[in-house]
mmCIF file of C-alpha atoms in Angstrom:
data_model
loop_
_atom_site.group_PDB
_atom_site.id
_atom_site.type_symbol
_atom_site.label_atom_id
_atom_site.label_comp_id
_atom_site.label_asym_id
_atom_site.label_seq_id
_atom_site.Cartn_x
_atom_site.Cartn_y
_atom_site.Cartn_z
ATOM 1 C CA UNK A 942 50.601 55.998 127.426
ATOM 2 C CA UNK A 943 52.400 58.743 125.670
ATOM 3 C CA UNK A 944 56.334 58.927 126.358
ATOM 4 C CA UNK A 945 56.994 62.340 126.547
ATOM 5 C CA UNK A 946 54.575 64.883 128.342
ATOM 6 C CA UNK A 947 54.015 68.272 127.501
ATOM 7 C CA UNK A 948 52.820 70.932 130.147
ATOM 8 C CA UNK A 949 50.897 73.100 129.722
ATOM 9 C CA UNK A 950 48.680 72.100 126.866
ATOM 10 C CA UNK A 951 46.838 75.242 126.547
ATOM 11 C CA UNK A 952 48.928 78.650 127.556
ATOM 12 C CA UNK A 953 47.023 82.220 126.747
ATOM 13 C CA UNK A 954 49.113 84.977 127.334
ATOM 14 C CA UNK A 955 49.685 88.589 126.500
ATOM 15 C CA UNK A 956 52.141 90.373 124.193
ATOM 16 C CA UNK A 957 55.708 90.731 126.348
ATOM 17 C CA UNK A 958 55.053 88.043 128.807
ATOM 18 C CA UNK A 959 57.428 85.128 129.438
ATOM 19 C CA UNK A 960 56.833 81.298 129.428
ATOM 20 C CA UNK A 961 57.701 78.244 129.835
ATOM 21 C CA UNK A 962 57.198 74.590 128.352
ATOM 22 C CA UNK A 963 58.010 71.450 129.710
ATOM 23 C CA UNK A 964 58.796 67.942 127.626
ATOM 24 C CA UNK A 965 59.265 65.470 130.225
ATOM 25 C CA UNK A 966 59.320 61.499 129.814
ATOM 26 C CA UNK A 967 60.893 58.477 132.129
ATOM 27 C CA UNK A 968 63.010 57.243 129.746
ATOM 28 C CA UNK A 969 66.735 58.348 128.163
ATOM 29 C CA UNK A 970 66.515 59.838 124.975
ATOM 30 C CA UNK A 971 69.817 60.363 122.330
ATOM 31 C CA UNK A 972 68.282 63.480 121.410
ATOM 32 C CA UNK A 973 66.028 66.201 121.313
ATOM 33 C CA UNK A 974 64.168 68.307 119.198
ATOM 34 C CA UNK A 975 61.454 71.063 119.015
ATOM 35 C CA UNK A 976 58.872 72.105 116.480
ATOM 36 C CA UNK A 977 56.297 74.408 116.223
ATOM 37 C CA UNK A 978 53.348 73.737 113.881
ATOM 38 C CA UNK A 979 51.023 76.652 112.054
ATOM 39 C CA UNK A 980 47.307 75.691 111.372
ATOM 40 C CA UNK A 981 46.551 73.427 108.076
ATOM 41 C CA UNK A 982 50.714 72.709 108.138
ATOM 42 C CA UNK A 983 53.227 69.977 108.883
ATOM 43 C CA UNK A 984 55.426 70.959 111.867
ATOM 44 C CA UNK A 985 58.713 72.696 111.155
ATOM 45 C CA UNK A 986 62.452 72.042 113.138
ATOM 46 C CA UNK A 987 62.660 74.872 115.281
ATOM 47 C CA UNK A 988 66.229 73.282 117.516
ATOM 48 C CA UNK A 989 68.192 70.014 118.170
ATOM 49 C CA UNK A 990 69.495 69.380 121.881
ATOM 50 C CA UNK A 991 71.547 66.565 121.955
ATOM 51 C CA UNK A 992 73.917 66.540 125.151
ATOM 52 C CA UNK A 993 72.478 66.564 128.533
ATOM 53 C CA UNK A 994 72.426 70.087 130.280
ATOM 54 C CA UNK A 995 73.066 71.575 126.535
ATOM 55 C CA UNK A 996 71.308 75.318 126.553
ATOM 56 C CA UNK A 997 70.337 76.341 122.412
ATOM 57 C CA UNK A 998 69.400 80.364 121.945
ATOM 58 C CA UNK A 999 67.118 81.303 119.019
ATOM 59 C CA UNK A 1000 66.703 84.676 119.046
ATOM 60 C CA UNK A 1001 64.085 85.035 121.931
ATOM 61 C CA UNK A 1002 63.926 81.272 122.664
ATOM 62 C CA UNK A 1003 66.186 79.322 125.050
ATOM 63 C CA UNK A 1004 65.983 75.211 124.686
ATOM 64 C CA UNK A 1005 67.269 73.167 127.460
ATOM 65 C CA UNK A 1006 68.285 69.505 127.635
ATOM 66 C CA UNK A 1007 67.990 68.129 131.190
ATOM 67 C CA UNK A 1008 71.137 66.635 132.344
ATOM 68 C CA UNK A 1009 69.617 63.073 132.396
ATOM 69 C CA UNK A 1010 68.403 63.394 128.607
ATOM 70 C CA UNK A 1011 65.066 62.807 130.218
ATOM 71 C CA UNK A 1012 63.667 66.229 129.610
ATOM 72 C CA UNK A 1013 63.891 69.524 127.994
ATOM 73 C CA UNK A 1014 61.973 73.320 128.355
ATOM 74 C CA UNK A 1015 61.515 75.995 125.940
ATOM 75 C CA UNK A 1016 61.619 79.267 127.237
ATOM 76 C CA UNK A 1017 60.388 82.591 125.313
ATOM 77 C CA UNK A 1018 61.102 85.855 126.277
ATOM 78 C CA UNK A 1019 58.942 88.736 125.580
ATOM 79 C CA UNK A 1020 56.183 86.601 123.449
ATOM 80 C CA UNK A 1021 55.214 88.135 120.478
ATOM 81 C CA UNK A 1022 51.609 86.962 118.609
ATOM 82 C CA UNK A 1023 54.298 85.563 116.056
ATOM 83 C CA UNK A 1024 54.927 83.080 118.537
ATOM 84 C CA UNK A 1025 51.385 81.471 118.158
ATOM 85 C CA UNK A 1026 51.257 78.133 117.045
ATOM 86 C CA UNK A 1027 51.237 74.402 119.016
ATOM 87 C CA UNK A 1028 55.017 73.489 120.188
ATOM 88 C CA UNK A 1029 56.020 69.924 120.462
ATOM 89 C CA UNK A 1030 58.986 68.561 121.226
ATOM 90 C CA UNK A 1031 60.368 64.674 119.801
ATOM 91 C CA UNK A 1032 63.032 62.399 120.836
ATOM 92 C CA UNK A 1033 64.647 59.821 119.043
ATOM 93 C CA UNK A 1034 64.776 55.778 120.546
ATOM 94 C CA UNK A 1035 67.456 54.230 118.689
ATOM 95 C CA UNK A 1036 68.302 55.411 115.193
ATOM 96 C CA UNK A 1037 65.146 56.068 113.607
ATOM 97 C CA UNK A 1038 61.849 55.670 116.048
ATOM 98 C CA UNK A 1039 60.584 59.292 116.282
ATOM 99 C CA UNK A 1040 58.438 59.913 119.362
ATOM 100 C CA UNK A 1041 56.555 63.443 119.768
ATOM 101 C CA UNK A 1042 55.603 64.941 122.503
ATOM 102 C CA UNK A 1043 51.680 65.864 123.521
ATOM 103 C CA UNK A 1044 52.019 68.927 122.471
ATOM 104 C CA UNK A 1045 51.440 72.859 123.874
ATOM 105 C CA UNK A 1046 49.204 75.118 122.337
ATOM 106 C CA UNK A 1047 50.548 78.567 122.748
ATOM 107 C CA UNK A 1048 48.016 82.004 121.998
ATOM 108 C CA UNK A 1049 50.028 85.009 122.572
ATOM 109 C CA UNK A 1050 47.417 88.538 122.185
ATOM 110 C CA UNK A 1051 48.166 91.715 120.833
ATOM 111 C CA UNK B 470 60.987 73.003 95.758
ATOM 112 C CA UNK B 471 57.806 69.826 96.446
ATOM 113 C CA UNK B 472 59.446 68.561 99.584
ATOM 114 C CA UNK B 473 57.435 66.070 101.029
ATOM 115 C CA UNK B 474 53.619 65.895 99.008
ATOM 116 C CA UNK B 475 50.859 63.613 100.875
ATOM 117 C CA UNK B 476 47.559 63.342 98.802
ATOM 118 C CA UNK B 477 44.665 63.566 98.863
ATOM 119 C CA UNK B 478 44.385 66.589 101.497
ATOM 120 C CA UNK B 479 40.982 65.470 102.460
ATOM 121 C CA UNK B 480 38.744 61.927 102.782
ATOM 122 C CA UNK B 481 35.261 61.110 104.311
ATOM 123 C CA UNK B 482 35.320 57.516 104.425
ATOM 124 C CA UNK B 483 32.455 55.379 105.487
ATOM 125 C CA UNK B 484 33.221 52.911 108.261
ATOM 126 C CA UNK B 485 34.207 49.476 106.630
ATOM 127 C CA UNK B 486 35.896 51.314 103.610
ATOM 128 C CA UNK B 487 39.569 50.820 102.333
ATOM 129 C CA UNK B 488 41.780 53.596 101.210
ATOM 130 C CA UNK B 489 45.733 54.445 100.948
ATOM 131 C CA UNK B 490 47.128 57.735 101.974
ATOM 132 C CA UNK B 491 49.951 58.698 99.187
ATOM 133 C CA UNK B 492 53.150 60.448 100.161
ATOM 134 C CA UNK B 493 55.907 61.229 98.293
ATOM 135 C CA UNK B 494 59.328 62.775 98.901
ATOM 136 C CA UNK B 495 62.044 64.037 96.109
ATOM 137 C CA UNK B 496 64.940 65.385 98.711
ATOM 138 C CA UNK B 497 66.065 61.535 98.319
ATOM 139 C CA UNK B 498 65.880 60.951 101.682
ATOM 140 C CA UNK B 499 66.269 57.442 103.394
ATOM 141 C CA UNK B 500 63.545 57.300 106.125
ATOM 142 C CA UNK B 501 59.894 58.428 106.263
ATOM 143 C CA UNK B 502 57.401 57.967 108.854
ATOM 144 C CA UNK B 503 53.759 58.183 108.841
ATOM 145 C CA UNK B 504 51.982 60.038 112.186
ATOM 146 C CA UNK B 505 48.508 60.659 113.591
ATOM 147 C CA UNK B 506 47.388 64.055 115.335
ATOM 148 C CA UNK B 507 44.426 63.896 117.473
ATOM 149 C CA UNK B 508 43.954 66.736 119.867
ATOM 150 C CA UNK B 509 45.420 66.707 123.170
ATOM 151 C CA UNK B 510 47.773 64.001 122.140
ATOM 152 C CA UNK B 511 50.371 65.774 119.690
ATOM 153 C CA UNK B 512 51.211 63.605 116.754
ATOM 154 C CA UNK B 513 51.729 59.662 117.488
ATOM 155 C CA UNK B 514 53.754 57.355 115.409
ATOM 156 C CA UNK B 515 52.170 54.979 113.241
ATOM 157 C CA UNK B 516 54.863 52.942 110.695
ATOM 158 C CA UNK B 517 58.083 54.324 109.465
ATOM 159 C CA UNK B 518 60.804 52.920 106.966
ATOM 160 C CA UNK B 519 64.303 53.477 108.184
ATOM 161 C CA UNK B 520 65.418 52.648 104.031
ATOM 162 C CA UNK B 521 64.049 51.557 100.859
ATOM 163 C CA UNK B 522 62.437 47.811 101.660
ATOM 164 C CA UNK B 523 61.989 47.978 105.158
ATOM 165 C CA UNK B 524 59.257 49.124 107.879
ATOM 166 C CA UNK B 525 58.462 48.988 111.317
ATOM 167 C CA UNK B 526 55.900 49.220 113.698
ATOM 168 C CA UNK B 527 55.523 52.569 115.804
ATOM 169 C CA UNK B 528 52.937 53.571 118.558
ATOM 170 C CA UNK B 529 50.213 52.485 117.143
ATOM 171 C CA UNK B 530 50.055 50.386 114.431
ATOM 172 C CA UNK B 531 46.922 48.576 115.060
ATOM 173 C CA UNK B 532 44.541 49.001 111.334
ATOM 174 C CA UNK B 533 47.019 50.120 109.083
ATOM 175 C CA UNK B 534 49.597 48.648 106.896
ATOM 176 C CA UNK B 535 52.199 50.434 104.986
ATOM 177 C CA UNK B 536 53.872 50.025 101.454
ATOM 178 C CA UNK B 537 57.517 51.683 101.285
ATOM 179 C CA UNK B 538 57.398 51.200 97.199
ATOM 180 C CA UNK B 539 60.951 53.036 96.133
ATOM 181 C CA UNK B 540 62.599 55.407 98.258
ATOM 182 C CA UNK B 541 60.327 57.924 96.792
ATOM 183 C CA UNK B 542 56.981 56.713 97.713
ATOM 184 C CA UNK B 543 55.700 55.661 101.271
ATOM 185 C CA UNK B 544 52.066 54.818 101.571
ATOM 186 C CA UNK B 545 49.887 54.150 104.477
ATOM 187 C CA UNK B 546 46.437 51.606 104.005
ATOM 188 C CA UNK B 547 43.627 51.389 106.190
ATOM 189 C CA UNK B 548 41.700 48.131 105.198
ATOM 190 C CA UNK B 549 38.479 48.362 106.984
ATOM 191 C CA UNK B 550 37.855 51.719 108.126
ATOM 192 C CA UNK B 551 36.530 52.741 111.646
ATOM 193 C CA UNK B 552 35.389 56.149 113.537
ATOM 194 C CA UNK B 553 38.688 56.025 115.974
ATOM 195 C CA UNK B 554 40.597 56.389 112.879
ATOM 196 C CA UNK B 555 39.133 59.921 111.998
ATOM 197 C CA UNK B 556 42.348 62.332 112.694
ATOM 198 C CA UNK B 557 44.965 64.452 110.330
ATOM 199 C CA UNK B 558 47.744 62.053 109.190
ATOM 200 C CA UNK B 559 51.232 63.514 108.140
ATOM 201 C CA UNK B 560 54.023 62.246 106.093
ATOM 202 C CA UNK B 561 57.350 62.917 106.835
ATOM 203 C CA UNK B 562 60.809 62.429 105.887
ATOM 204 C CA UNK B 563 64.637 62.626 107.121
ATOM 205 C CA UNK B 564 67.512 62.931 104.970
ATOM 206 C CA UNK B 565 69.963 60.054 106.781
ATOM 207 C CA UNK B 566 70.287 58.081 109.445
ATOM 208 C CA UNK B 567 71.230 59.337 112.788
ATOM 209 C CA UNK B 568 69.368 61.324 115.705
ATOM 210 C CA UNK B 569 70.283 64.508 114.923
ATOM 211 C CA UNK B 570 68.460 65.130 112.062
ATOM 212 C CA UNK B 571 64.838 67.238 111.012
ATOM 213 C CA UNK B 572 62.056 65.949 109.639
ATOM 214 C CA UNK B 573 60.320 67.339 107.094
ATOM 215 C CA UNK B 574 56.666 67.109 107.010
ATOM 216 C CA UNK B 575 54.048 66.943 104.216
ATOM 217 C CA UNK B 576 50.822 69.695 104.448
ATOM 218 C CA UNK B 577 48.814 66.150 106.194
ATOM 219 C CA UNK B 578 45.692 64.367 104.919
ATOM 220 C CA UNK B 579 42.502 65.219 107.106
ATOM 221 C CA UNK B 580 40.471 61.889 107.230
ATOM 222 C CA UNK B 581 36.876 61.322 108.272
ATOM 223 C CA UNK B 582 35.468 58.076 109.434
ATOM 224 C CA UNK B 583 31.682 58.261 109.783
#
């Protein structure tokens, strides 16, 4: 049983559509992160969320801790085929246990 | 800048082989982690070494052993391979301890069990 679920797995959109992606797990986690991961490549830090009902802007992404620590969403505005790639999110149990998320694989078309 | 180098890049293994995934970080960081990615279930945590002489189990530890040889080097071993084990494995590292920080991750090793 994986900790922290991802929905959707699969999203297809078009250019200039919004979305949204959901981590969500049962348990309390210290912190928060998302990644996003390009084909043939290691996933790379996109935010850290680390106090419940914190909100993180990127540019056209908005990260949100839930106010239990229990689960987070990544919104993007106005998707872009830039955007492409497979989002997960990770949280942290104790100091050093990294758990990822299941993952959402985003296509955004031209 | 090398960052975080896992080799090889790709292995076709029989089933009932042995082989150790290589990784290798110079940012001197303290803990590195070794995952599995299998579709559909995101990447799933196998060992990880919070310093220099230590490691710990993760997710799912079951077939593999690990070897954190300096803070440098972190490998992973699969004694007897099997099929379930096919699946891209990355390396990754964090620069200290606490929750807040990122991980960097090596390019991943793509290995095939047949």
């Amino acid at each position: 049983t994986q900790l922290l679920e991802q929905s959707p797995q699969f999203l297809s959109i078009q250019e200039g559509e919004n979305l949204t992606v959901y981590c969500n797990s049962s348990s309390v986690f210290s912190s928060l992160q998302w990644y996003r991961q390009e084909p043939g490549e290691g996933p790379v830090l996109l935010v850290t969320v680390v106090t419940g009902g914190e909100v993180k802007k990127l540019k056209r992404l908005t990260f949100q801790f839930g106010d239990a620590r229990k689960d987070s969403s990544l919104h993007i505005t106005a998707a872009q085929p830039g955007d492409t790639g497979l989002y997960l999110c990770a949280g942290v149990r104790g100091t050093y246990k990294y758990i990822f998320g299941t993952g959402t694989r985003l296509k955004v078309l031209a | 800048n090398a960052g975080v180098t896992q080799t090889p890049k790709f292995q076709v293994l029989k089933t009932g082989q042995s082989m150790t995934l290589q990784c290798a970080q110079d940012m001197n960081h303290n803990s590195m982690y070794w995952y599995r990615q299998d579709p559909g279930m995101g990447l799933r945590l196998i060992y990880y070494s919070a310093s220099e002489g230590t490691t710990d189990k993760g997710e799912v530890p079951n077939g593999y052993n690990v070897s954190r040889l300096n803070k440098r080097e972190f490998s992973l071993r699969l004694e007897s391979a099997a099929p379930s084990q096919t699946s891209v494995y990355f390396c990754a590292s964090r620069p200290m301890e606490g929750s807040n920080t990122e991980a960097f991750f090596g390019q991943g090793t793509r290995l095939t069990v047949v």
